[in-house]
N, CA and C atoms as an extended XYZ file, in Angstrom:
528
Properties=species:S:1:pos:R:3:atomname:S:1:resname:S:1:resid:I:1 pbc="F F F"
N        20.519     -183.422      129.158 N   UNK     1
C        21.848     -182.929      128.676 CA  UNK     1
C        22.822     -184.074      128.497 C   UNK     1
N        23.011     -185.020      129.566 N   UNK     2
C        23.955     -186.009      129.522 CA  UNK     2
C        23.532     -187.095      128.390 C   UNK     2
N        22.260     -187.256      128.146 N   UNK     3
C        21.866     -188.231      127.231 CA  UNK     3
C        22.087     -187.783      125.737 C   UNK     3
N        21.994     -186.321      125.606 N   UNK     4
C        22.274     -185.766      124.359 CA  UNK     4
C        23.756     -186.106      123.995 C   UNK     4
N        24.500     -185.779      124.992 N   UNK     5
C        26.042     -185.712      124.767 CA  UNK     5
C        26.301     -187.369      124.523 C   UNK     5
N        25.849     -188.269      125.311 N   UNK     6
C        26.001     -189.675      125.061 CA  UNK     6
C        25.622     -190.054      123.682 C   UNK     6
N        24.369     -189.567      123.218 N   UNK     7
C        24.133     -189.879      121.835 CA  UNK     7
C        24.984     -189.222      120.761 C   UNK     7
N        25.420     -188.073      121.021 N   UNK     8
C        26.318     -187.346      120.157 CA  UNK     8
C        27.731     -188.189      120.018 C   UNK     8
N        28.070     -188.510      121.166 N   UNK     9
C        29.324     -189.270      121.356 CA  UNK     9
C        29.218     -190.692      120.593 C   UNK     9
N        28.203     -191.213      120.939 N   UNK    10
C        27.975     -192.696      120.092 CA  UNK    10
C        27.842     -192.503      118.631 C   UNK    10
N        27.079     -191.324      118.204 N   UNK    11
C        27.120     -190.886      116.801 CA  UNK    11
C        28.519     -190.657      116.211 C   UNK    11
N        29.384     -189.924      116.866 N   UNK    12
C        30.668     -189.746      116.553 CA  UNK    12
C        31.550     -190.956      116.408 C   UNK    12
N        31.342     -191.707      117.212 N   UNK    13
C        31.973     -192.982      117.255 CA  UNK    13
C        31.824     -193.883      116.036 C   UNK    13
N        30.400     -194.047      115.863 N   UNK    14
C        29.836     -194.718      114.894 CA  UNK    14
C        30.347     -194.077      113.461 C   UNK    14
N        30.159     -192.671      113.314 N   UNK    15
C        30.932     -192.113      112.011 CA  UNK    15
C        32.111     -192.273      111.751 C   UNK    15
N        32.882     -192.167      112.820 N   UNK    16
C        34.672     -192.574      112.733 CA  UNK    16
C        34.710     -194.012      112.288 C   UNK    16
N        34.102     -194.926      112.892 N   UNK    17
C        34.045     -196.267      112.515 CA  UNK    17
C        34.056     -196.393      111.070 C   UNK    17
N        32.664     -195.722      110.374 N   UNK    18
C        32.383     -195.889      109.014 CA  UNK    18
C        33.474     -195.266      108.125 C   UNK    18
N        34.096     -194.304      108.616 N   UNK    19
C        35.232     -193.580      107.924 CA  UNK    19
C        36.379     -194.454      107.786 C   UNK    19
N        36.734     -195.060      108.987 N   UNK    20
C        37.800     -196.002      108.904 CA  UNK    20
C        37.514     -197.186      108.092 C   UNK    20
N        36.290     -197.775      108.038 N   UNK    21
C        35.938     -198.753      107.316 CA  UNK    21
C        36.150     -198.574      105.766 C   UNK    21
N        35.998     -197.420      105.319 N   UNK    22
C        36.110     -196.920      104.005 CA  UNK    22
C        37.708     -196.796      103.563 C   UNK    22
N        38.537     -196.138      104.665 N   UNK    23
C        39.985     -195.848      104.348 CA  UNK    23
C        40.727     -197.192      104.388 C   UNK    23
N        40.404     -198.142      105.157 N   UNK    24
C        41.034     -199.501      105.128 CA  UNK    24
C        40.979     -200.076      103.714 C   UNK    24
N        39.985     -200.271      103.086 N   UNK    25
C        39.893     -200.822      101.772 CA  UNK    25
C        40.503     -200.148      100.608 C   UNK    25
N        40.498     -198.881      100.912 N   UNK    26
C        41.269     -197.859       99.957 CA  UNK    26
C        42.763     -198.080      100.009 C   UNK    26
N        43.227     -198.179      101.322 N   UNK    27
C        44.768     -198.458      101.420 CA  UNK    27
C        45.168     -199.834      100.907 C   UNK    27
N        44.237     -200.830      101.147 N   UNK    28
C        44.575     -202.178      100.629 CA  UNK    28
C        44.465     -202.283       99.061 C   UNK    28
N        43.564     -201.623       98.559 N   UNK    29
C        43.431     -201.646       97.071 CA  UNK    29
C        44.642     -200.827       96.576 C   UNK    29
N        45.222     -199.860       97.173 N   UNK    30
C        46.513     -199.038       96.678 CA  UNK    30
C        47.599     -199.980       96.973 C   UNK    30
N        47.675     -200.478       98.199 N   UNK    31
C        48.933     -201.251       98.475 CA  UNK    31
C        49.145     -202.508       97.669 C   UNK    31
N        48.229     -203.196       97.194 N   UNK    32
C        48.287     -204.450       96.321 CA  UNK    32
C        49.344     -204.234       95.316 C   UNK    32
N        48.894     -203.319       94.291 N   UNK    33
C        49.876     -203.141       93.281 CA  UNK    33
C        51.200     -202.594       93.643 C   UNK    33
N        51.070     -201.675       94.507 N   UNK    34
C        52.433     -201.064       95.059 CA  UNK    34
C        53.541     -202.140       95.673 C   UNK    34
N        52.816     -203.013       96.449 N   UNK    35
C        53.711     -204.109       97.060 CA  UNK    35
C        54.040     -205.101       96.028 C   UNK    35
N        53.202     -205.256       94.925 N   UNK    36
C        53.605     -206.145       93.984 CA  UNK    36
C        54.842     -205.513       93.206 C   UNK    36
N        54.846     -204.308       93.018 N   UNK    37
C        55.971     -203.646       92.148 CA  UNK    37
C        57.215     -203.489       93.049 C   UNK    37
N        57.031     -203.444       94.349 N   UNK    38
C        58.288     -203.360       95.366 CA  UNK    38
C        58.810     -204.751       95.230 C   UNK    38
N        58.061     -205.904       95.337 N   UNK    39
C        58.510     -207.312       95.218 CA  UNK    39
C        59.198     -207.553       93.858 C   UNK    39
N        58.601     -207.124       92.864 N   UNK    40
C        59.255     -207.396       91.545 CA  UNK    40
C        60.546     -206.581       91.492 C   UNK    40
N        60.577     -205.396       91.876 N   UNK    41
C        61.839     -204.562       91.992 CA  UNK    41
C        62.878     -205.327       92.711 C   UNK    41
N        62.526     -205.910       93.909 N   UNK    42
C        63.482     -206.569       94.857 CA  UNK    42
C        64.026     -207.778       94.101 C   UNK    42
N        63.244     -208.632       93.617 N   UNK    43
C        63.502     -209.804       92.860 CA  UNK    43
C        64.462     -209.358       91.596 C   UNK    43
N        64.024     -208.374       90.983 N   UNK    44
C        64.974     -207.981       89.719 CA  UNK    44
C        65.927     -206.858       90.004 C   UNK    44
N        66.317     -206.758       91.144 N   UNK    45
C        67.225     -205.687       91.443 CA  UNK    45
C        68.455     -205.749       90.713 C   UNK    45
N        68.996     -206.947       90.441 N   UNK    46
C        70.218     -207.121       89.532 CA  UNK    46
C        70.161     -206.956       88.168 C   UNK    46
N        68.714     -206.904       87.587 N   UNK    47
C        68.714     -206.856       86.184 CA  UNK    47
C        68.923     -205.400       85.615 C   UNK    47
N        69.079     -204.423       86.502 N   UNK    48
C        69.250     -203.106       86.271 CA  UNK    48
C        70.467     -202.726       85.376 C   UNK    48
N        71.519     -203.483       85.775 N   UNK    49
C        72.642     -203.324       84.859 CA  UNK    49
C        72.481     -203.972       83.424 C   UNK    49
N        71.768     -205.007       83.383 N   UNK    50
C        71.505     -205.629       82.084 CA  UNK    50
C        70.583     -204.643       81.240 C   UNK    50
N        69.711     -204.097       81.936 N   UNK    51
C        68.822     -202.884       81.353 CA  UNK    51
C        69.510     -201.833       80.658 C   UNK    51
N        70.421     -201.483       81.586 N   UNK    52
C        71.272     -200.139       81.083 CA  UNK    52
C        72.124     -200.589       80.004 C   UNK    52
N        72.480     -201.777       79.641 N   UNK    53
C        73.182     -202.336       78.587 CA  UNK    53
C        72.494     -202.451       77.324 C   UNK    53
N        71.185     -202.404       77.340 N   UNK    54
C        70.532     -202.624       76.173 CA  UNK    54
C        70.537     -201.455       75.147 C   UNK    54
N        70.211     -201.885       73.844 N   UNK    55
C        70.163     -200.894       72.788 CA  UNK    55
C        68.695     -200.510       72.555 C   UNK    55
N        68.355     -199.449       72.128 N   UNK    56
C        66.920     -199.108       71.952 CA  UNK    56
C        66.503     -197.654       72.400 C   UNK    56
N        65.438     -197.367       71.931 N   UNK    57
C        65.000     -195.936       72.243 CA  UNK    57
C        64.623     -195.719       73.641 C   UNK    57
N        65.059     -194.596       74.180 N   UNK    58
C        64.739     -194.147       75.704 CA  UNK    58
C        65.174     -195.181       76.688 C   UNK    58
N        66.122     -195.943       76.481 N   UNK    59
C        66.480     -197.140       77.355 CA  UNK    59
C        67.033     -196.571       78.628 C   UNK    59
N        68.082     -195.624       78.417 N   UNK    60
C        68.604     -194.800       79.637 CA  UNK    60
C        67.653     -194.135       80.528 C   UNK    60
N        66.831     -193.297       79.804 N   UNK    61
C        65.983     -192.602       80.395 CA  UNK    61
C        64.957     -193.415       81.294 C   UNK    61
N        64.509     -194.461       80.801 N   UNK    62
C        63.427     -195.416       81.520 CA  UNK    62
C        63.782     -195.654       82.751 C   UNK    62
N        65.111     -195.703       83.100 N   UNK    63
C        65.540     -196.043       84.596 CA  UNK    63
C        65.057     -195.152       85.552 C   UNK    63
N        64.848     -193.902       85.061 N   UNK    64
C        64.333     -192.816       86.061 CA  UNK    64
C        62.762     -192.807       85.950 C   UNK    64
N        62.297     -192.865       84.700 N   UNK    65
C        60.867     -192.670       84.494 CA  UNK    65
C        60.080     -193.998       84.924 C   UNK    65
N        60.623     -195.275       84.899 N   UNK    66
C        59.671     -196.495       85.172 CA  UNK    66
C        59.206     -196.397       86.830 C   UNK    66
N        60.116     -196.002       87.687 N   UNK    67
C        59.441     -195.908       89.085 CA  UNK    67
C        58.421     -194.907       89.309 C   UNK    67
N        58.559     -193.707       88.708 N   UNK    68
C        57.638     -192.614       88.780 CA  UNK    68
C        56.435     -193.023       88.090 C   UNK    68
N        56.621     -193.497       86.792 N   UNK    69
C        55.328     -193.754       86.070 CA  UNK    69
C        54.474     -194.912       86.669 C   UNK    69
N        55.242     -195.934       87.180 N   UNK    70
C        54.592     -197.224       87.850 CA  UNK    70
C        53.850     -196.772       89.198 C   UNK    70
N        54.586     -195.867       89.877 N   UNK    71
C        54.088     -195.293       91.109 CA  UNK    71
C        52.780     -194.581       90.982 C   UNK    71
N        52.789     -193.783       90.039 N   UNK    72
C        51.511     -192.900       89.726 CA  UNK    72
C        50.399     -193.886       89.305 C   UNK    72
N        50.867     -194.638       88.451 N   UNK    73
C        49.934     -195.403       87.709 CA  UNK    73
C        49.157     -196.588       88.679 C   UNK    73
N        50.055     -197.102       89.596 N   UNK    74
C        49.576     -198.004       90.511 CA  UNK    74
C        48.620     -197.358       91.657 C   UNK    74
N        48.939     -196.191       91.987 N   UNK    75
C        47.997     -195.409       92.816 CA  UNK    75
C        46.598     -195.212       92.287 C   UNK    75
N        46.672     -194.756       90.893 N   UNK    76
C        45.369     -194.616       90.243 CA  UNK    76
C        44.557     -195.971       90.083 C   UNK    76
N        45.454     -197.005       89.803 N   UNK    77
C        44.658     -198.478       89.563 CA  UNK    77
C        44.221     -198.652       91.025 C   UNK    77
N        44.764     -198.465       92.034 N   UNK    78
C        44.296     -198.789       93.254 CA  UNK    78
C        43.007     -198.078       93.630 C   UNK    78
N        42.926     -196.850       93.402 N   UNK    79
C        41.777     -195.821       93.612 CA  UNK    79
C        40.550     -196.354       92.750 C   UNK    79
N        41.012     -196.678       91.495 N   UNK    80
C        39.970     -197.167       90.585 CA  UNK    80
C        39.244     -198.426       91.030 C   UNK    80
N        40.191     -199.557       91.474 N   UNK    81
C        39.696     -200.716       91.983 CA  UNK    81
C        38.789     -200.596       93.241 C   UNK    81
N        39.531     -199.650       94.085 N   UNK    82
C        38.426     -199.218       95.372 CA  UNK    82
C        37.296     -198.715       94.999 C   UNK    82
N        37.022     -197.972       94.228 N   UNK    83
C        35.783     -197.216       93.724 CA  UNK    83
C        34.868     -198.452       93.246 C   UNK    83
N        35.258     -199.529       92.498 N   UNK    84
C        34.567     -200.683       92.220 CA  UNK    84
C        34.182     -201.678       93.464 C   UNK    84
N        35.273     -201.686       94.223 N   UNK    85
C        34.987     -202.467       95.510 CA  UNK    85
C        33.823     -201.808       96.407 C   UNK    85
N        33.960     -200.542       96.485 N   UNK    86
C        32.892     -199.874       97.286 CA  UNK    86
C        31.549     -200.043       96.624 C   UNK    86
N        31.486     -199.940       95.334 N   UNK    87
C        30.071     -200.040       94.677 CA  UNK    87
C        29.568     -201.425       94.899 C   UNK    87
N        30.688     -202.446       94.665 N   UNK    88
C        30.155     -203.774       95.022 CA  UNK    88
C        29.639     -204.003       96.445 C   UNK    88
N        30.362     -203.540       97.338 N   UNK    89
C        29.772     -203.676       98.867 CA  UNK    89
C        28.581     -203.095       99.071 C   UNK    89
N        28.309     -201.877       98.332 N   UNK    90
C        26.894     -201.245       98.428 CA  UNK    90
C        25.846     -201.844       97.751 C   UNK    90
N        26.171     -202.986       96.980 N   UNK    91
C        25.022     -203.828       96.427 CA  UNK    91
C        24.985     -203.760       94.773 C   UNK    91
N        25.929     -202.875       94.283 N   UNK    92
C        25.864     -202.721       92.860 CA  UNK    92
C        26.633     -204.002       92.265 C   UNK    92
N        26.033     -204.604       91.341 N   UNK    93
C        26.589     -205.725       90.505 CA  UNK    93
C        27.915     -205.207       89.757 C   UNK    93
N        29.068     -205.728       90.251 N   UNK    94
C        30.124     -205.036       89.483 CA  UNK    94
C        30.508     -205.875       88.157 C   UNK    94
N        29.560     -206.765       87.674 N   UNK    95
C        29.704     -207.569       86.488 CA  UNK    95
C        31.045     -208.201       86.199 C   UNK    95
N        31.601     -208.540       87.425 N   UNK    96
C        33.022     -209.304       87.356 CA  UNK    96
C        34.242     -208.408       87.181 C   UNK    96
N        33.959     -207.049       87.294 N   UNK    97
C        34.838     -205.994       87.070 CA  UNK    97
C        35.969     -206.217       88.154 C   UNK    97
N        35.627     -206.348       89.244 N   UNK    98
C        36.916     -206.444       90.295 CA  UNK    98
C        37.656     -207.839       90.128 C   UNK    98
N        36.974     -208.852       89.690 N   UNK    99
C        37.777     -210.036       89.377 CA  UNK    99
C        38.694     -209.925       88.208 C   UNK    99
N        38.066     -209.221       87.134 N   UNK   100
C        38.937     -208.940       85.860 CA  UNK   100
C        40.070     -208.169       86.251 C   UNK   100
N        39.906     -207.198       87.157 N   UNK   101
C        40.903     -206.249       87.649 CA  UNK   101
C        42.101     -207.216       88.170 C   UNK   101
N        41.719     -208.074       88.996 N   UNK   102
C        42.873     -208.889       89.560 CA  UNK   102
C        43.431     -209.765       88.592 C   UNK   102
N        42.669     -210.299       87.350 N   UNK   103
C        43.355     -211.114       86.516 CA  UNK   103
C        44.345     -210.324       85.674 C   UNK   103
N        43.964     -208.994       85.386 N   UNK   104
C        45.071     -208.262       84.621 CA  UNK   104
C        46.278     -207.884       85.441 C   UNK   104
N        45.885     -207.812       86.762 N   UNK   105
C        47.004     -207.434       87.743 CA  UNK   105
C        48.038     -208.661       87.858 C   UNK   105
N        47.493     -209.882       87.658 N   UNK   106
C        48.366     -211.074       87.625 CA  UNK   106
C        49.152     -211.202       86.435 C   UNK   106
N        48.571     -210.847       85.419 N   UNK   107
C        49.289     -210.811       84.093 CA  UNK   107
C        50.242     -209.686       84.052 C   UNK   107
N        49.835     -208.439       84.610 N   UNK   108
C        50.953     -207.509       84.667 CA  UNK   108
C        52.174     -207.876       85.594 C   UNK   108
N        51.929     -208.568       86.641 N   UNK   109
C        52.919     -209.237       87.571 CA  UNK   109
C        54.051     -210.156       86.920 C   UNK   109
N        53.512     -210.713       85.807 N   UNK   110
C        54.318     -211.603       85.107 CA  UNK   110
C        55.275     -211.022       84.125 C   UNK   110
N        54.933     -209.830       83.555 N   UNK   111
C        55.691     -209.248       82.489 CA  UNK   111
C        57.068     -208.852       82.856 C   UNK   111
N        57.462     -208.152       84.072 N   UNK   112
C        58.797     -207.868       84.493 CA  UNK   112
C        59.831     -209.042       84.568 C   UNK   112
N        59.293     -210.381       85.041 N   UNK   113
C        60.078     -211.471       84.935 CA  UNK   113
C        60.409     -211.960       83.513 C   UNK   113
N        59.418     -211.826       82.669 N   UNK   114
C        59.866     -212.125       81.337 CA  UNK   114
C        60.841     -211.341       80.689 C   UNK   114
N        60.650     -209.867       80.952 N   UNK   115
C        61.519     -208.995       80.314 CA  UNK   115
C        62.909     -208.887       81.140 C   UNK   115
N        62.669     -208.526       82.487 N   UNK   116
C        64.030     -208.277       83.272 CA  UNK   116
C        64.835     -209.775       83.666 C   UNK   116
N        63.942     -210.606       84.142 N   UNK   117
C        64.690     -211.765       84.680 CA  UNK   117
C        65.096     -212.686       83.639 C   UNK   117
N        64.272     -213.032       82.576 N   UNK   118
C        64.723     -214.105       81.664 CA  UNK   118
C        64.909     -213.427       80.329 C   UNK   118
N        64.879     -212.047       80.051 N   UNK   119
C        65.341     -211.335       78.850 CA  UNK   119
C        64.750     -211.882       77.736 C   UNK   119
N        63.416     -212.322       77.853 N   UNK   120
C        62.674     -212.822       76.629 CA  UNK   120
C        61.938     -211.643       76.120 C   UNK   120
N        62.623     -210.764       75.372 N   UNK   121
C        61.999     -209.353       74.855 CA  UNK   121
C        60.823     -209.686       73.795 C   UNK   121
N        60.917     -210.724       72.927 N   UNK   122
C        59.843     -210.961       72.072 CA  UNK   122
C        58.649     -211.531       72.769 C   UNK   122
N        58.812     -212.477       73.752 N   UNK   123
C        57.669     -213.066       74.432 CA  UNK   123
C        57.083     -211.823       75.453 C   UNK   123
N        57.903     -211.157       76.027 N   UNK   124
C        57.510     -210.088       76.822 CA  UNK   124
C        56.667     -208.912       76.138 C   UNK   124
N        57.104     -208.864       74.779 N   UNK   125
C        56.168     -207.924       74.019 CA  UNK   125
C        54.798     -208.385       73.585 C   UNK   125
N        54.751     -209.729       73.478 N   UNK   126
C        53.494     -210.486       73.195 CA  UNK   126
C        52.744     -210.310       74.448 C   UNK   126
N        53.341     -210.561       75.500 N   UNK   127
C        52.827     -210.574       76.945 CA  UNK   127
C        52.108     -209.194       77.079 C   UNK   127
N        52.872     -208.152       76.718 N   UNK   128
C        52.216     -206.871       76.767 CA  UNK   128
C        50.894     -206.616       76.102 C   UNK   128
N        50.950     -207.112       74.916 N   UNK   129
C        49.605     -207.175       74.106 CA  UNK   129
C        48.569     -207.857       74.863 C   UNK   129
N        48.781     -209.060       75.328 N   UNK   130
C        47.863     -209.789       76.197 CA  UNK   130
C        47.527     -208.945       77.459 C   UNK   130
N        48.449     -208.288       77.970 N   UNK   131
C        48.037     -207.463       79.082 CA  UNK   131
C        47.106     -206.192       78.766 C   UNK   131
N        47.534     -205.476       77.549 N   UNK   132
C        46.713     -204.522       77.016 CA  UNK   132
C        45.193     -204.869       76.905 C   UNK   132
N        45.057     -206.181       76.166 N   UNK   133
C        43.796     -206.747       76.056 CA  UNK   133
C        43.074     -206.709       77.415 C   UNK   133
N        43.677     -207.295       78.365 N   UNK   134
C        43.061     -207.545       79.808 CA  UNK   134
C        42.787     -206.286       80.351 C   UNK   134
N        43.617     -205.340       80.182 N   UNK   135
C        43.322     -203.859       80.667 CA  UNK   135
C        42.073     -203.513       79.984 C   UNK   135
N        42.001     -203.460       78.705 N   UNK   136
C        40.843     -202.838       77.862 CA  UNK   136
C        39.547     -203.580       78.440 C   UNK   136
N        39.699     -204.890       78.644 N   UNK   137
C        38.447     -205.548       79.103 CA  UNK   137
C        37.992     -204.987       80.477 C   UNK   137
N        39.087     -204.836       81.360 N   UNK   138
C        38.825     -204.192       82.606 CA  UNK   138
C        38.176     -202.992       82.618 C   UNK   138
N        38.772     -202.084       81.677 N   UNK   139
C        38.334     -200.646       81.412 CA  UNK   139
C        36.745     -200.739       81.116 C   UNK   139
N        36.523     -201.687       80.285 N   UNK   140
C        35.120     -201.687       79.790 CA  UNK   140
C        34.144     -202.113       80.895 C   UNK   140
N        34.593     -203.209       81.704 N   UNK   141
C        33.801     -203.645       82.882 CA  UNK   141
C        33.642     -202.524       83.757 C   UNK   141
N        34.789     -201.831       84.284 N   UNK   142
C        34.688     -200.648       85.037 CA  UNK   142
C        33.812     -199.686       84.564 C   UNK   142
N        33.790     -199.304       83.314 N   UNK   143
C        33.021     -198.186       82.544 CA  UNK   143
C        31.483     -198.621       82.924 C   UNK   143
N        31.131     -199.752       82.768 N   UNK   144
C        29.720     -200.148       82.855 CA  UNK   144
C        29.237     -200.002       84.591 C   UNK   144
N        30.250     -200.057       85.548 N   UNK   145
C        29.796     -199.837       86.789 CA  UNK   145
C        30.206     -198.458       87.199 C   UNK   145
N        31.227     -197.824       86.946 N   UNK   146
C        31.563     -196.496       87.503 CA  UNK   146
C        32.458     -195.820       86.503 C   UNK   146
N        31.770     -194.752       85.915 N   UNK   147
C        32.824     -194.112       84.805 CA  UNK   147
C        34.131     -193.471       85.211 C   UNK   147
N        34.171     -192.888       86.503 N   UNK   148
C        35.402     -192.547       87.032 CA  UNK   148
C        36.420     -193.512       87.194 C   UNK   148
N        35.984     -194.632       87.633 N   UNK   149
C        36.982     -195.769       87.848 CA  UNK   149
C        37.621     -196.112       86.492 C   UNK   149
N        36.947     -196.251       85.513 N   UNK   150
C        37.496     -196.344       84.150 CA  UNK   150
C        38.290     -195.245       83.655 C   UNK   150
N        37.983     -194.012       83.950 N   UNK   151
C        38.772     -192.859       83.540 CA  UNK   151
C        40.011     -192.968       84.206 C   UNK   151
N        40.178     -193.599       85.399 N   UNK   152
C        41.297     -193.557       86.118 CA  UNK   152
C        42.396     -194.634       85.553 C   UNK   152
N        41.981     -195.396       84.716 N   UNK   153
C        42.511     -196.565       84.090 CA  UNK   153
C        43.259     -196.012       82.646 C   UNK   153
N        42.958     -194.853       82.270 N   UNK   154
C        43.291     -194.357       81.029 CA  UNK   154
C        44.847     -194.121       80.987 C   UNK   154
N        45.490     -193.534       82.043 N   UNK   155
C        46.877     -193.359       82.061 CA  UNK   155
C        47.512     -194.711       82.113 C   UNK   155
N        47.009     -195.723       82.667 N   UNK   156
C        47.573     -197.118       82.769 CA  UNK   156
C        47.539     -197.715       81.393 C   UNK   156
N        46.456     -197.630       80.519 N   UNK   157
C        46.414     -198.101       79.162 CA  UNK   157
C        47.431     -197.222       78.257 C   UNK   157
N        47.574     -195.968       78.376 N   UNK   158
C        48.465     -195.245       77.660 CA  UNK   158
C        50.020     -195.677       77.956 C   UNK   158
N        50.287     -195.972       79.343 N   UNK   159
C        51.605     -196.299       79.825 CA  UNK   159
C        51.884     -197.828       79.110 C   UNK   159
N        50.768     -198.676       79.008 N   UNK   160
C        51.113     -200.102       78.548 CA  UNK   160
C        51.507     -199.998       76.955 C   UNK   160
N        50.631     -198.999       76.414 N   UNK   161
C        51.113     -198.808       74.875 CA  UNK   161
C        52.366     -198.393       74.684 C   UNK   161
N        52.681     -197.452       75.532 N   UNK   162
C        54.169     -196.714       75.656 CA  UNK   162
C        55.244     -197.751       75.838 C   UNK   162
N        54.990     -198.392       76.854 N   UNK   163
C        55.846     -199.561       77.262 CA  UNK   163
C        56.057     -200.618       76.263 C   UNK   163
N        54.845     -201.039       75.682 N   UNK   164
C        54.857     -201.911       74.444 CA  UNK   164
C        55.689     -201.421       73.269 C   UNK   164
N        55.605     -200.188       72.906 N   UNK   165
C        56.570     -199.751       71.868 CA  UNK   165
C        57.935     -199.858       72.296 C   UNK   165
N        58.256     -199.400       73.499 N   UNK   166
C        59.633     -199.515       74.069 CA  UNK   166
C        60.124     -201.036       74.103 C   UNK   166
N        59.277     -201.768       74.420 N   UNK   167
C        59.661     -203.230       74.562 CA  UNK   167
C        59.959     -203.921       73.071 C   UNK   167
N        59.224     -203.301       72.164 N   UNK   168
C        59.192     -203.802       70.850 CA  UNK   168
C        60.496     -203.454       70.299 C   UNK   168
N        61.063     -202.249       70.584 N   UNK   169
C        62.286     -201.692       70.008 CA  UNK   169
C        63.523     -202.304       70.619 C   UNK   169
N        63.194     -202.601       71.879 N   UNK   170
C        64.425     -203.261       72.613 CA  UNK   170
C        64.535     -204.585       71.922 C   UNK   170
N        63.490     -205.363       71.777 N   UNK   171
C        63.426     -206.529       71.034 CA  UNK   171
C        64.196     -206.369       69.739 C   UNK   171
N        63.789     -205.510       68.938 N   UNK   172
C        64.175     -205.307       67.604 CA  UNK   172
C        65.737     -205.082       67.714 C   UNK   172
N        66.232     -204.155       68.463 N   UNK   173
C        67.654     -203.861       68.572 CA  UNK   173
C        68.581     -204.879       69.169 C   UNK   173
N        68.001     -205.612       70.179 N   UNK   174
C        68.852     -206.630       70.827 CA  UNK   174
C        68.618     -208.039       70.495 C   UNK   174
N        67.523     -208.399       69.781 N   UNK   175
C        67.369     -209.956       69.524 CA  UNK   175
C        67.122     -210.138       68.096 C   UNK   175
N        66.576     -209.245       67.272 N   UNK   176
C        66.260     -209.619       66.007 CA  UNK   176
C        67.415     -209.343       64.974 C   UNK   176
């Protein structure tokens, strides 16, 4: 009886360890983009007044929509990246998908500085187009590895298209 209990306890500990080993990468993959947006928000905290003074479509409303939209999208991005990470760890060739994800994340990280810090609305619009291309490449690579991971990026793609239009009109009304 004691040996059965000992085996069950050992099995339970092993099972719990496996569960924790799956949760930690999930949390890391979600926290990377979220910590990036927190850092960007902190660095650009004084740019909010400048943003409110801009002319354009939905400028005032975006002050509320930005944090909610980015929060949801970055969680979806993290879950998507986690799924690719897990596939890669289990021996599936991710075809460079995880690396491509981090490249587009770096491109994404630069845009707020171009837009909010330096107020380069034209360049930031072009940068968003570059970001969109990078995300579409990431989407394609994710699709080849895990269809659900690519589906989780669809709101991100839609968001970038929306932000690109918004950025264009801010550029149009404030610099052209």
